[in-house]
C-alpha positions as a LaTeX table, in Angstrom:
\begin{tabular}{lrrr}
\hline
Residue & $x$ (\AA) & $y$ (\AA) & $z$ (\AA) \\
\hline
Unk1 & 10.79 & 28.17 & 1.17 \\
Unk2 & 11.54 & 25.43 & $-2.00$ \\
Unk3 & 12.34 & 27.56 & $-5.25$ \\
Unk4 & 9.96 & 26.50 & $-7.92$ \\
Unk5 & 11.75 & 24.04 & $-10.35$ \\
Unk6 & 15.40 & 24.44 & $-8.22$ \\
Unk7 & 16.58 & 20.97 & $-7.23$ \\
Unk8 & 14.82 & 21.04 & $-4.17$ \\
Unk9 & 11.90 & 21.31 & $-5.81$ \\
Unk10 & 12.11 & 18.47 & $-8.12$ \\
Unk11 & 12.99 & 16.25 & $-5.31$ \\
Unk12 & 10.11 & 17.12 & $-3.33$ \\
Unk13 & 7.80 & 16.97 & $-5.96$ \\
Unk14 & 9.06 & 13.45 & $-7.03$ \\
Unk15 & 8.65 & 12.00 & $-3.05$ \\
Unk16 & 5.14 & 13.24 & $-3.51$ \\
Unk17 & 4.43 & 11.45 & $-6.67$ \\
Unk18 & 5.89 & 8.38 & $-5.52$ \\
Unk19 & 4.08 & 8.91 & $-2.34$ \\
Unk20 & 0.34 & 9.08 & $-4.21$ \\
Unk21 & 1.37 & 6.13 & $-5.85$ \\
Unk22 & 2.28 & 4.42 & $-2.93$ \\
Unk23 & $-1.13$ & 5.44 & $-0.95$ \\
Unk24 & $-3.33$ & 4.55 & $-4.36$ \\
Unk25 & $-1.60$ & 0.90 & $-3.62$ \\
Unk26 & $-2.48$ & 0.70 & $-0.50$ \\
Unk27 & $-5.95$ & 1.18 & $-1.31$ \\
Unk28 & $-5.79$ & $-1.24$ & $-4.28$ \\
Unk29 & $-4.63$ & $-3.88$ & $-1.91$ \\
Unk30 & $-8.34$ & $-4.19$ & $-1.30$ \\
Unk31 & $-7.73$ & $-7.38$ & $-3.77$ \\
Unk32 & $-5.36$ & $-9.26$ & $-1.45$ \\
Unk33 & $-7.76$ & $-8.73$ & 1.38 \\
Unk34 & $-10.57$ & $-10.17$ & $-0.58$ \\
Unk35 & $-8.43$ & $-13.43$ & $-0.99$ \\
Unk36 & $-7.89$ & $-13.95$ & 2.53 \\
Unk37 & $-11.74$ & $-14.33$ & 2.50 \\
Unk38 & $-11.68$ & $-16.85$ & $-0.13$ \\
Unk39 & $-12.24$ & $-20.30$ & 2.58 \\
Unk40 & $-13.73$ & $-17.77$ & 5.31 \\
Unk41 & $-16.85$ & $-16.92$ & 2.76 \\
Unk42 & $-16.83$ & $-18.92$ & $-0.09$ \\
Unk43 & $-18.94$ & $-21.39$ & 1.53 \\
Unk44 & $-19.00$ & $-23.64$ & $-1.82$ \\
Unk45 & $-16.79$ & $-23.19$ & $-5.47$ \\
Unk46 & $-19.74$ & $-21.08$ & $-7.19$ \\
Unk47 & $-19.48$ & $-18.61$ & $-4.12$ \\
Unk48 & $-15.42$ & $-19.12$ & $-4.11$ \\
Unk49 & $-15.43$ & $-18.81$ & $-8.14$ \\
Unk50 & $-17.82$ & $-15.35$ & $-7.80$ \\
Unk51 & $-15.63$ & $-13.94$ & $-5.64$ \\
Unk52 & $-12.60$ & $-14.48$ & $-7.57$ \\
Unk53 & $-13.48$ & $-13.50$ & $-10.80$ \\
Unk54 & $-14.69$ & $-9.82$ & $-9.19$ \\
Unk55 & $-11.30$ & $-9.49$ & $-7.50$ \\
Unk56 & $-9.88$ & $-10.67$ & $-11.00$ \\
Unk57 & $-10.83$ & $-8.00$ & $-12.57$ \\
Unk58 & $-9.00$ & $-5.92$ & $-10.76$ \\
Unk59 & $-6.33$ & $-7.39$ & $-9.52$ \\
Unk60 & $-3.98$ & $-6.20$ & $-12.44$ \\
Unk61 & $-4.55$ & $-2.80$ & $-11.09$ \\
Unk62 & $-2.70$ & $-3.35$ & $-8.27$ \\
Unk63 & 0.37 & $-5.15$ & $-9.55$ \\
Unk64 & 0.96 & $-2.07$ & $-12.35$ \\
Unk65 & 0.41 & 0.32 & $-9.73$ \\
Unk66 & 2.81 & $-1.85$ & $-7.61$ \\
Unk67 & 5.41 & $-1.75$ & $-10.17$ \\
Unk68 & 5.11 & 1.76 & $-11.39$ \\
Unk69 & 5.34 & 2.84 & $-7.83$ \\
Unk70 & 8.87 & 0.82 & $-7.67$ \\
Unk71 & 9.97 & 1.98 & $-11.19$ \\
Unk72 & 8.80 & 5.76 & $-10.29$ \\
Unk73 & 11.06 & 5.15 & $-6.80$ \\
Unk74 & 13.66 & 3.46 & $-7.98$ \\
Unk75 & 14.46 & 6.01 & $-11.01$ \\
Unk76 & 14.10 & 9.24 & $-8.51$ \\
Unk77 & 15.53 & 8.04 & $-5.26$ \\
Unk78 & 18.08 & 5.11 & $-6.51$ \\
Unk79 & 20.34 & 5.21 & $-3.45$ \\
Unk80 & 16.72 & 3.72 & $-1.40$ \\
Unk81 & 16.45 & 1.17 & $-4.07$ \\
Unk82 & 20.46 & 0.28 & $-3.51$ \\
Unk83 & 19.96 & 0.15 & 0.26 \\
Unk84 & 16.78 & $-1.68$ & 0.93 \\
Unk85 & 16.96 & $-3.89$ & $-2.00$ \\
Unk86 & 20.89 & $-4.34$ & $-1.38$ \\
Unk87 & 20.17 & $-4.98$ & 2.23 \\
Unk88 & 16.96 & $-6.21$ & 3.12 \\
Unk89 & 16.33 & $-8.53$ & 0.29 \\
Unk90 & 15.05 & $-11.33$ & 1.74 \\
Unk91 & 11.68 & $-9.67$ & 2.97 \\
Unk92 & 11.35 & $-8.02$ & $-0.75$ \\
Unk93 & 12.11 & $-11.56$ & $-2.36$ \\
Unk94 & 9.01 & $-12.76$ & $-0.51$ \\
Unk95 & 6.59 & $-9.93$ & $-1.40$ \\
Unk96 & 7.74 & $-10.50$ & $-5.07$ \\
Unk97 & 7.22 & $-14.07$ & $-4.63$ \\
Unk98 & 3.68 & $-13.27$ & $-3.27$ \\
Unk99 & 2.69 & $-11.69$ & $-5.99$ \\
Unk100 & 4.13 & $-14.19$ & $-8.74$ \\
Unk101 & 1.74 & $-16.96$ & $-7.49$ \\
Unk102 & $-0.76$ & $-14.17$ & $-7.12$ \\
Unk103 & $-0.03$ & $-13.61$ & $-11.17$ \\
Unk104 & $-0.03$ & $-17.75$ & $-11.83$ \\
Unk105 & $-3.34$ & $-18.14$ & $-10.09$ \\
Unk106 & $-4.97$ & $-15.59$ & $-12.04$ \\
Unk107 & $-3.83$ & $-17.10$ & $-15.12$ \\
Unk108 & $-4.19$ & $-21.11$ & $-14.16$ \\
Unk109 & $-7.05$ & $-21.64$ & $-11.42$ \\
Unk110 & $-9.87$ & $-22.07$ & $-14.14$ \\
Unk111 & $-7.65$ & $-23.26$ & $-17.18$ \\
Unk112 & $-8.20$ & $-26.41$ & $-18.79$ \\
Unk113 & $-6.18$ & $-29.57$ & $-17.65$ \\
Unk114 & $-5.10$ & $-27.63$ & $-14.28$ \\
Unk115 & $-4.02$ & $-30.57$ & $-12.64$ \\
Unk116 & $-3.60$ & $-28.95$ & $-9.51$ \\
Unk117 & $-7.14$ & $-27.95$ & $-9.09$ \\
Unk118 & $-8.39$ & $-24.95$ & $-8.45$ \\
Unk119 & $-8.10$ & $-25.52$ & $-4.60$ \\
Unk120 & $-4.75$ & $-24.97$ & $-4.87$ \\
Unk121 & $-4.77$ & $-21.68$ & $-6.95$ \\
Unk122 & $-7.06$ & $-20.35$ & $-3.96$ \\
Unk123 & $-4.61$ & $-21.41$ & $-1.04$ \\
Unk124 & $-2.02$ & $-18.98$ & $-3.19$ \\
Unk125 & $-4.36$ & $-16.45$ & $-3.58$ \\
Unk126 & $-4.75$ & $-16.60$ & 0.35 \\
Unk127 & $-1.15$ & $-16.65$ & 0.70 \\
Unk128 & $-0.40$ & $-13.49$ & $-1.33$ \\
Unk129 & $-3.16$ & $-11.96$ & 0.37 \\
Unk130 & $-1.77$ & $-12.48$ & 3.94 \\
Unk131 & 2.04 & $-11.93$ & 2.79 \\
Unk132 & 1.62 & $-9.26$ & 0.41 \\
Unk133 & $-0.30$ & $-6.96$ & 2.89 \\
Unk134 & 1.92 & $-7.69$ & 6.33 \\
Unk135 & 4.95 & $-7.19$ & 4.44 \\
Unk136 & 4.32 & $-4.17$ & 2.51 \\
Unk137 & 2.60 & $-2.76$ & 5.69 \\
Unk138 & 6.08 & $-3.77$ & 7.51 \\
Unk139 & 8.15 & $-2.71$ & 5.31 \\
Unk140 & 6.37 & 1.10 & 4.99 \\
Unk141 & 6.73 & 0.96 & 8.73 \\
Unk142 & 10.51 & 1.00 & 8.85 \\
Unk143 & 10.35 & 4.43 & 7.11 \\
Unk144 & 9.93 & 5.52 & 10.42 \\
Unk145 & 11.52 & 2.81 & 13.01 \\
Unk146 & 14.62 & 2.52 & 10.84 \\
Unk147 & 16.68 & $-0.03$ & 9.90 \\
Unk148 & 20.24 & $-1.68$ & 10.99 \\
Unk149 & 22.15 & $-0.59$ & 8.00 \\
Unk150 & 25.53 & 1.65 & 7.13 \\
Unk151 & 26.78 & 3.22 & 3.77 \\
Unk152 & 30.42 & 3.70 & 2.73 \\
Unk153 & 31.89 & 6.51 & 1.62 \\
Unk154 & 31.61 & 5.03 & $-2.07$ \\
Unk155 & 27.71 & 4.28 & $-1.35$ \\
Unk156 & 28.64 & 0.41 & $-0.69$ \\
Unk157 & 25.77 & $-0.66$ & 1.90 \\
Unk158 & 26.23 & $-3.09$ & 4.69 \\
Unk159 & 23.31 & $-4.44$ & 6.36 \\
Unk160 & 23.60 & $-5.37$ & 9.75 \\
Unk161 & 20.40 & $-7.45$ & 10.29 \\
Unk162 & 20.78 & $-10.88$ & 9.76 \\
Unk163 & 17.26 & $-11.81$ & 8.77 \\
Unk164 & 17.82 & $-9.46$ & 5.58 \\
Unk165 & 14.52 & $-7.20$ & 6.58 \\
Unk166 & 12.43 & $-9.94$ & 7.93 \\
Unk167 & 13.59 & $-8.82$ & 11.22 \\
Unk168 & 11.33 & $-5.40$ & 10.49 \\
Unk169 & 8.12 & $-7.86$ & 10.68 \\
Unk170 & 9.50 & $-9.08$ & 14.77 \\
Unk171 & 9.43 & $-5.43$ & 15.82 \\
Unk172 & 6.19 & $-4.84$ & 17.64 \\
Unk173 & 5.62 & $-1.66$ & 15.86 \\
Unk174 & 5.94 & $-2.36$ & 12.20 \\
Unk175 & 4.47 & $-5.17$ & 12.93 \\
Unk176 & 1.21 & $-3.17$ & 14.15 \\
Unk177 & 1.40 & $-1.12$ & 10.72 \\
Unk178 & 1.14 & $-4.40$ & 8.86 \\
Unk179 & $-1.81$ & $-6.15$ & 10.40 \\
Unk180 & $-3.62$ & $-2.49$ & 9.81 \\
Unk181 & $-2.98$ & $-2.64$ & 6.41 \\
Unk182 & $-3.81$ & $-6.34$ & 5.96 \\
Unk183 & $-6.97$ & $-5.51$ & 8.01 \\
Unk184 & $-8.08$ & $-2.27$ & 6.12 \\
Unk185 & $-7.24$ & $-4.67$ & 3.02 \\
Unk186 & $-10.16$ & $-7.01$ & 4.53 \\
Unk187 & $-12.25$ & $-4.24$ & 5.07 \\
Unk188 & $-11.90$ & $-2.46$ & 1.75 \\
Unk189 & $-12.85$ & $-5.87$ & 0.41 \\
Unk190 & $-15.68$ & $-6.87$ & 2.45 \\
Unk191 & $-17.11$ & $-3.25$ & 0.78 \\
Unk192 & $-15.96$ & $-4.20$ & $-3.04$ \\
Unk193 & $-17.92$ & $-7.29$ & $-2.64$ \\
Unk194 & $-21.33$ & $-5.43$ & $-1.35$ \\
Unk195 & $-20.53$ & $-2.89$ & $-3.93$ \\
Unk196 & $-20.01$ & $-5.91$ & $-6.60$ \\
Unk197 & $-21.37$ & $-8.85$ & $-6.29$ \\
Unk198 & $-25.08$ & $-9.93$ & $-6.99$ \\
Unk199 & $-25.11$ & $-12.93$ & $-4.66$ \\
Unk200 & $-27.89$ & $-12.51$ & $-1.25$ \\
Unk201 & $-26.63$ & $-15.37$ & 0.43 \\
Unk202 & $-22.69$ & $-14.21$ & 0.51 \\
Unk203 & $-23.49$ & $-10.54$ & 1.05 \\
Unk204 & $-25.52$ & $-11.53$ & 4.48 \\
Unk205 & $-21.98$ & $-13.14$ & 4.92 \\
Unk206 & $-19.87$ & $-10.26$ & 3.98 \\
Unk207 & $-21.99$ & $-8.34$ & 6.48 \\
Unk208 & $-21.04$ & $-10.33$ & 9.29 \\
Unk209 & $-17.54$ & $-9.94$ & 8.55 \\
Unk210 & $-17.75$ & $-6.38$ & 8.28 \\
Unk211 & $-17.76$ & $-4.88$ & 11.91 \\
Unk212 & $-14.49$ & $-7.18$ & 13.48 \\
Unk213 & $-12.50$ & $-6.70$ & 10.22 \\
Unk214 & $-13.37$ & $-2.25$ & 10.75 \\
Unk215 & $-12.73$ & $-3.39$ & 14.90 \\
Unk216 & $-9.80$ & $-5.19$ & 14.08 \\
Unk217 & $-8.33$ & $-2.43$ & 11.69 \\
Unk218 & $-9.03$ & 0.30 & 14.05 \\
Unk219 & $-7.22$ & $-1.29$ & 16.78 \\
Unk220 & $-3.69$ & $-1.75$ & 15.09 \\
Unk221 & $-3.77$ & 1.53 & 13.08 \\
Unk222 & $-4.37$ & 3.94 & 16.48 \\
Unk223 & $-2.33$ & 1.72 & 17.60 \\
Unk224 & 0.67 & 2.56 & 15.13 \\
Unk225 & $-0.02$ & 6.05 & 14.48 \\
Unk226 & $-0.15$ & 6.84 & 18.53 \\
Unk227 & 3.16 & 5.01 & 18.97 \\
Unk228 & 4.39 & 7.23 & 16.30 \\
Unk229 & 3.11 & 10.56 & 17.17 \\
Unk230 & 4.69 & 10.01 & 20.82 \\
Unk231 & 8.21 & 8.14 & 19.72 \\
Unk232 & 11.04 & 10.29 & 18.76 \\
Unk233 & 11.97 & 10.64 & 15.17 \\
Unk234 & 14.99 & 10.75 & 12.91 \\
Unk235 & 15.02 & 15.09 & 12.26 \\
Unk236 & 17.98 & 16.07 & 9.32 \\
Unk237 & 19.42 & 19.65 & 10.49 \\
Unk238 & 18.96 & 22.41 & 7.84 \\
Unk239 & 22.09 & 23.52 & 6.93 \\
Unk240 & 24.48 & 21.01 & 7.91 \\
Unk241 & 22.52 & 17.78 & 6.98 \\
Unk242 & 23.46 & 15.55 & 10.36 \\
Unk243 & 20.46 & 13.60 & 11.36 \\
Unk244 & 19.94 & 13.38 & 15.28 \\
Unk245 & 17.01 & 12.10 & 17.57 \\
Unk246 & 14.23 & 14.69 & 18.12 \\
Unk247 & 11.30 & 13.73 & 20.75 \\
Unk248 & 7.54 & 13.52 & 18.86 \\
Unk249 & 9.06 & 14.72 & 15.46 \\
Unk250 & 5.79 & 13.07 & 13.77 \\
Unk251 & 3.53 & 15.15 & 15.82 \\
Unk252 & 5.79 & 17.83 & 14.95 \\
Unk253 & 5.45 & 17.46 & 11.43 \\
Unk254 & 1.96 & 17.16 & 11.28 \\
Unk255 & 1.32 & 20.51 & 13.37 \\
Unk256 & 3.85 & 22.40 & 11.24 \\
Unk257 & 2.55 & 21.56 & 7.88 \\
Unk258 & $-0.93$ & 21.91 & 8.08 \\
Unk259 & $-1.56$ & 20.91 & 5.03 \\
Unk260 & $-0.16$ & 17.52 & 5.37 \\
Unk261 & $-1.96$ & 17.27 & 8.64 \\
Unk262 & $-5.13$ & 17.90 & 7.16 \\
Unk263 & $-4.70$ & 15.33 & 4.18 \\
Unk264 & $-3.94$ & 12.68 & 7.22 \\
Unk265 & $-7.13$ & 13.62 & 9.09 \\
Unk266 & $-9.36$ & 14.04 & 6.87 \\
Unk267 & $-8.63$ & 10.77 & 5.56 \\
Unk268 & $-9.23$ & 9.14 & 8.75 \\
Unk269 & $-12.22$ & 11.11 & 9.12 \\
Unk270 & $-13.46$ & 9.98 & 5.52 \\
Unk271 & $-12.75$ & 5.99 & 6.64 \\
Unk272 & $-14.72$ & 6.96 & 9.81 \\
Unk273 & $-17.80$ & 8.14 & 7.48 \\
Unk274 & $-17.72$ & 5.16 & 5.46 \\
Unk275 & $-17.55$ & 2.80 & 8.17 \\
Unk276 & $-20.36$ & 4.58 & 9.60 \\
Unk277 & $-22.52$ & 4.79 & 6.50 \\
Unk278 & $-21.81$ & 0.62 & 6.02 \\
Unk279 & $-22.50$ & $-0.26$ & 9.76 \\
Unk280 & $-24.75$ & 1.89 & 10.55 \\
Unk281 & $-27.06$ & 3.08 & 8.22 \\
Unk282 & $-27.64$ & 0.55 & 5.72 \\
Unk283 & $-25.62$ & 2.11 & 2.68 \\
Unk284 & $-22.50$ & $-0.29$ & 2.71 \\
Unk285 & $-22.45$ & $-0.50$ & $-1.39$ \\
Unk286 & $-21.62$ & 3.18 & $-1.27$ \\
Unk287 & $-19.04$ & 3.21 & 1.97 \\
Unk288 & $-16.22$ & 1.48 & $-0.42$ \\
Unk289 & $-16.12$ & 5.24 & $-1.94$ \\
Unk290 & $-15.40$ & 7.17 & 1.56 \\
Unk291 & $-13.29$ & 3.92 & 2.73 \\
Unk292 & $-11.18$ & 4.22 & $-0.47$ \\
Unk293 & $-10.31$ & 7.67 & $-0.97$ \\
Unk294 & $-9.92$ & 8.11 & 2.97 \\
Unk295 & $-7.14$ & 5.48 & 3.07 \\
Unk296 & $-5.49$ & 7.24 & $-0.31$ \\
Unk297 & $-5.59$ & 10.53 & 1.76 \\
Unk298 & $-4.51$ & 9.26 & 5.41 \\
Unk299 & $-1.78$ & 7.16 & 3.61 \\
Unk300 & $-0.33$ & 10.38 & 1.32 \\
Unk301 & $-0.06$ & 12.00 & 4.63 \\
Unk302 & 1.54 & 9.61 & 6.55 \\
Unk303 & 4.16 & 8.89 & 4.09 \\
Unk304 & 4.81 & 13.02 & 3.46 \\
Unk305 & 5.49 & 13.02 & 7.14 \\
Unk306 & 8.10 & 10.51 & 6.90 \\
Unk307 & 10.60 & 12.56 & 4.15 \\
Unk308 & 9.44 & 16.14 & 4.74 \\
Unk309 & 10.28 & 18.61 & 7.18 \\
Unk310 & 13.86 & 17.98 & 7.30 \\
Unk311 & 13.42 & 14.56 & 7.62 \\
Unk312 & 14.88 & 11.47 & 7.33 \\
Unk313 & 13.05 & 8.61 & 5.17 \\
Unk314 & 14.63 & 5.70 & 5.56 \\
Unk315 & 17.23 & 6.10 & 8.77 \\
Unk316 & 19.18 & 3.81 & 9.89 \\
Unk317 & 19.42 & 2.51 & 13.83 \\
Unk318 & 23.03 & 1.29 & 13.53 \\
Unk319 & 24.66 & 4.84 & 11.84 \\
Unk320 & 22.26 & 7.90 & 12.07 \\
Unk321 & 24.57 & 9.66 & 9.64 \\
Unk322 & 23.43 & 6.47 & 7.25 \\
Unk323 & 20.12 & 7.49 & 7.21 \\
Unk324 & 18.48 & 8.85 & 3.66 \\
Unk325 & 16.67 & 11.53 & 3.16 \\
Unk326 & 15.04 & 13.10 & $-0.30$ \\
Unk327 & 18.54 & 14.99 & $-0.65$ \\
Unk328 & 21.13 & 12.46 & $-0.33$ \\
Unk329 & 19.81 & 9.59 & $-1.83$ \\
Unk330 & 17.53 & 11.08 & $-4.92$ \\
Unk331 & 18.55 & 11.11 & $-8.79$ \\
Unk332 & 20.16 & 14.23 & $-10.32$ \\
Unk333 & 19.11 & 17.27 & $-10.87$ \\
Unk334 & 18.79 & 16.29 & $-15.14$ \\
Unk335 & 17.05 & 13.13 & $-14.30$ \\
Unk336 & 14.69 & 14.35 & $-12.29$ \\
Unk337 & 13.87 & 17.20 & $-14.84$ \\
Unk338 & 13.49 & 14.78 & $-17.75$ \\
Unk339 & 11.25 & 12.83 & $-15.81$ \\
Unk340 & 9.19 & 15.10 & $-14.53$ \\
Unk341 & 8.52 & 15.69 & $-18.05$ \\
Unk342 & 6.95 & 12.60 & $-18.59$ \\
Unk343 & 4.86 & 12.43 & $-15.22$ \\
Unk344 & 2.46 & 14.95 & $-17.30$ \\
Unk345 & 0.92 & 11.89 & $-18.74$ \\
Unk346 & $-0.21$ & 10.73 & $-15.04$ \\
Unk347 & $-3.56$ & 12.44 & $-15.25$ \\
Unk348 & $-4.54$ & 10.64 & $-18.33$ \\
Unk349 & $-3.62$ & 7.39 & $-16.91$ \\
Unk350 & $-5.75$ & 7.97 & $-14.16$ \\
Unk351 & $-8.28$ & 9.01 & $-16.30$ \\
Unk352 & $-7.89$ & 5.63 & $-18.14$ \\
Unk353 & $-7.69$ & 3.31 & $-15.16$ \\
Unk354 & $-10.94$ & 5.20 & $-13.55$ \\
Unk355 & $-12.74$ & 4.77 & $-16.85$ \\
Unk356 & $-11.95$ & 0.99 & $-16.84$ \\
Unk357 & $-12.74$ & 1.04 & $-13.42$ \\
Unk358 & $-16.53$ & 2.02 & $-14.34$ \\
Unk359 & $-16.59$ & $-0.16$ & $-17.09$ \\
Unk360 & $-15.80$ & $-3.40$ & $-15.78$ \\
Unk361 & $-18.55$ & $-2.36$ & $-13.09$ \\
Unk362 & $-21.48$ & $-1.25$ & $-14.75$ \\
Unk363 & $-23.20$ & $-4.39$ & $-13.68$ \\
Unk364 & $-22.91$ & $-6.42$ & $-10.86$ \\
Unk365 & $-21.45$ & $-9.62$ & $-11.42$ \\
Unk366 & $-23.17$ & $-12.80$ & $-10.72$ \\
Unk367 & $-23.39$ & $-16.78$ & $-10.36$ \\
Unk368 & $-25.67$ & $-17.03$ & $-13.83$ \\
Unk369 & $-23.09$ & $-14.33$ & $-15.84$ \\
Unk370 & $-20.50$ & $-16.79$ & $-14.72$ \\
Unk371 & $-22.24$ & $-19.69$ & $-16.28$ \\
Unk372 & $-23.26$ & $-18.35$ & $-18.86$ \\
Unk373 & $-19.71$ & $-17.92$ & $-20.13$ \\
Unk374 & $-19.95$ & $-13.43$ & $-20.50$ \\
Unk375 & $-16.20$ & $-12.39$ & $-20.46$ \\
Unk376 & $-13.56$ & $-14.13$ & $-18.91$ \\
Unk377 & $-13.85$ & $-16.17$ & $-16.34$ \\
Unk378 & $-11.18$ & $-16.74$ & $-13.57$ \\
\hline
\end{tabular}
């Protein structure tokens, strides 16, 4: 049993914030997978351009809650920040780079004297939308597969993979975690743009598109999570903090916190609903609702699986007594005190950001409130 505000505590309840964070992200990354669509649907630039500026206006959404999720990490759990960043820096120097030209297109695809054309802009868009999804999705995955990595005495960290945490996107079962999530990106997207966009023509398209993106999803996430619930896991022992190899620790976890469990499931179950209600009876504009705050459920749970329960979070393969868990490598006891402190302003931001949500769509947006010039165009 945690004490309530004992050190414990804190730790815990910062993994859990940066957890949420990290599952509202995953949802948000609906944006990327609506860029990968960008040459697949936009069967001419109005389409293309329509399509845009709806992800546009969201898009921002996802790189704050990006960076607040790496600022909320980094300040609680430092010693992760040290070793992945230290170690594997080459796979997050391409996700940042991903989202830079994600940023520049944004801001340049529809500005005067672009002499690139807006062409280009797209094929970035596309790019960030296939990198920034596999890699995140990879990346998440080692949380559980571990990575080739030791730390010194004096916290030095030497990685021992020479592709710098590239070579997380060649193992077969991160790799299945990131096509999910670029594929449940796709989805998610394909049910923003019913929910949306006023265009006939490229909703009959986003239709089409609908059932082998869902398919395609379904196949790489049972895929991962069945993998996991069967593989042995990287357990932390109690009272003397040595992490070992226990068989189906995941399954474990989710049987002996119920709770947890039931956030996972029920997630999937909501994603099941939607998918149902956008496939299968007619209501897709609505599904993006059940799709959305399924995959911010199943994700929470998945990710409290990976630190709690005397677990390890980010383990290392080459020394298990490496591996990290929410008590060796989190902030002190002050720091996490004073910042819990300020996480009491988190409801109001979400308030915010879910009243700008609403805003921006009141009104579907369409080819003739493009032309006309209303708001900014992308």
């Amino acid at each position: 049993m945690i004490q309530l505000f004992s050190y414990s505590f804190f730790q815990h309840y910062w993994f859990v914030l940066d957890a949420l964070l990290a599952a509202l992200l995953v949802f948000l990354l609906f944006v990327q997978g609506g860029q990968t669509f960008l040459f697949e649907l936009g069967k001419d630039p109005k389409q293309r351009t329509l399509m845009v500026n709806t992800l546009g206006r969201k898009w921002e959404f996802t790189f704050t809650t990006l960076v607040t999720f790496g600022g909320a990490f980094f300040a609680s759990f430092p010693l992760f920040y040290s070793t992945s960043f230290g170690g594997a820096y080459w796979v997050w120097i391409l996700i940042l780079f991903a989202f830079v030209i994600q940023a520049v297109s944004y801001e340049f695809r529809s500005k005067k004297g672009n002499w690139l054309g807006g062409t280009t802009f797209d094929v970035f868009l596309f790019i960030n939308g296939v990198l920034g999804t596999v890699l995140i999705g990879t990346a998440v995955a080692t949380f559980y597969t571990g990575s080739s990595f030791s730390i010194s005495v004096m916290k030095s960290v030497e990685w021992h993979g020479a592709l710098r945490g590239v070579e997380a996107a060649f193992n077969l079962h991160n790799l299945s975690l990131g096509l999910a999530v670029l594929f449940l990106a796709r989805t998610n997207a394909l049910l923003y743009f019913i929910n949306s966009i006023d265009n006939e023509e490229l909703i009959q398209n986003v239709k089409k598109k609908l059932l082998p993106n869902a398919l395609a999803f379904l196949l790489f996430f049972l895929t991962f999570v069945i993998w996991l619930l069967l593989r042995k896991g990287f357990a932390v022992h109690p009272d003397s903090g040595q992490v070992f190899m226990e068989d189906y620790k995941y399954l474990h976890n989710l049987i002996q916190m119920p709770l947890v469990g039931g956030l996972f499931i029920g997630g999937v179950i909501l994603v099941l609903i939607g998918l149902f209600k956008a496939l299968f009876q007619g209501k897709a504009a609505q599904a993006i609702w059940f799709t959305g705050s399924g995959t911010v459920f199943a994700v929470f749970g998945l990710l409290l699986i990976a630190a709690f329960n005397h677990t390890s979070f980010y383990p290392s393969t080459h020394d298990l007594q490496s591996s990290l868990t929410i008590q060796n490598a989190s902030s002190s006891l002050f720091t996490l005190k004073v910042m819990s402190i300020v996480s009491i302003m988190i409801p109001f931001v979400l308030g915010y950001i879910w009243w700008a949500w609403k805003s921006m769509n009141n009104k579907k947006i369409s080819t003739s409130e493009l032309e006309a010039g209303e708001g900014h165009v992308y």
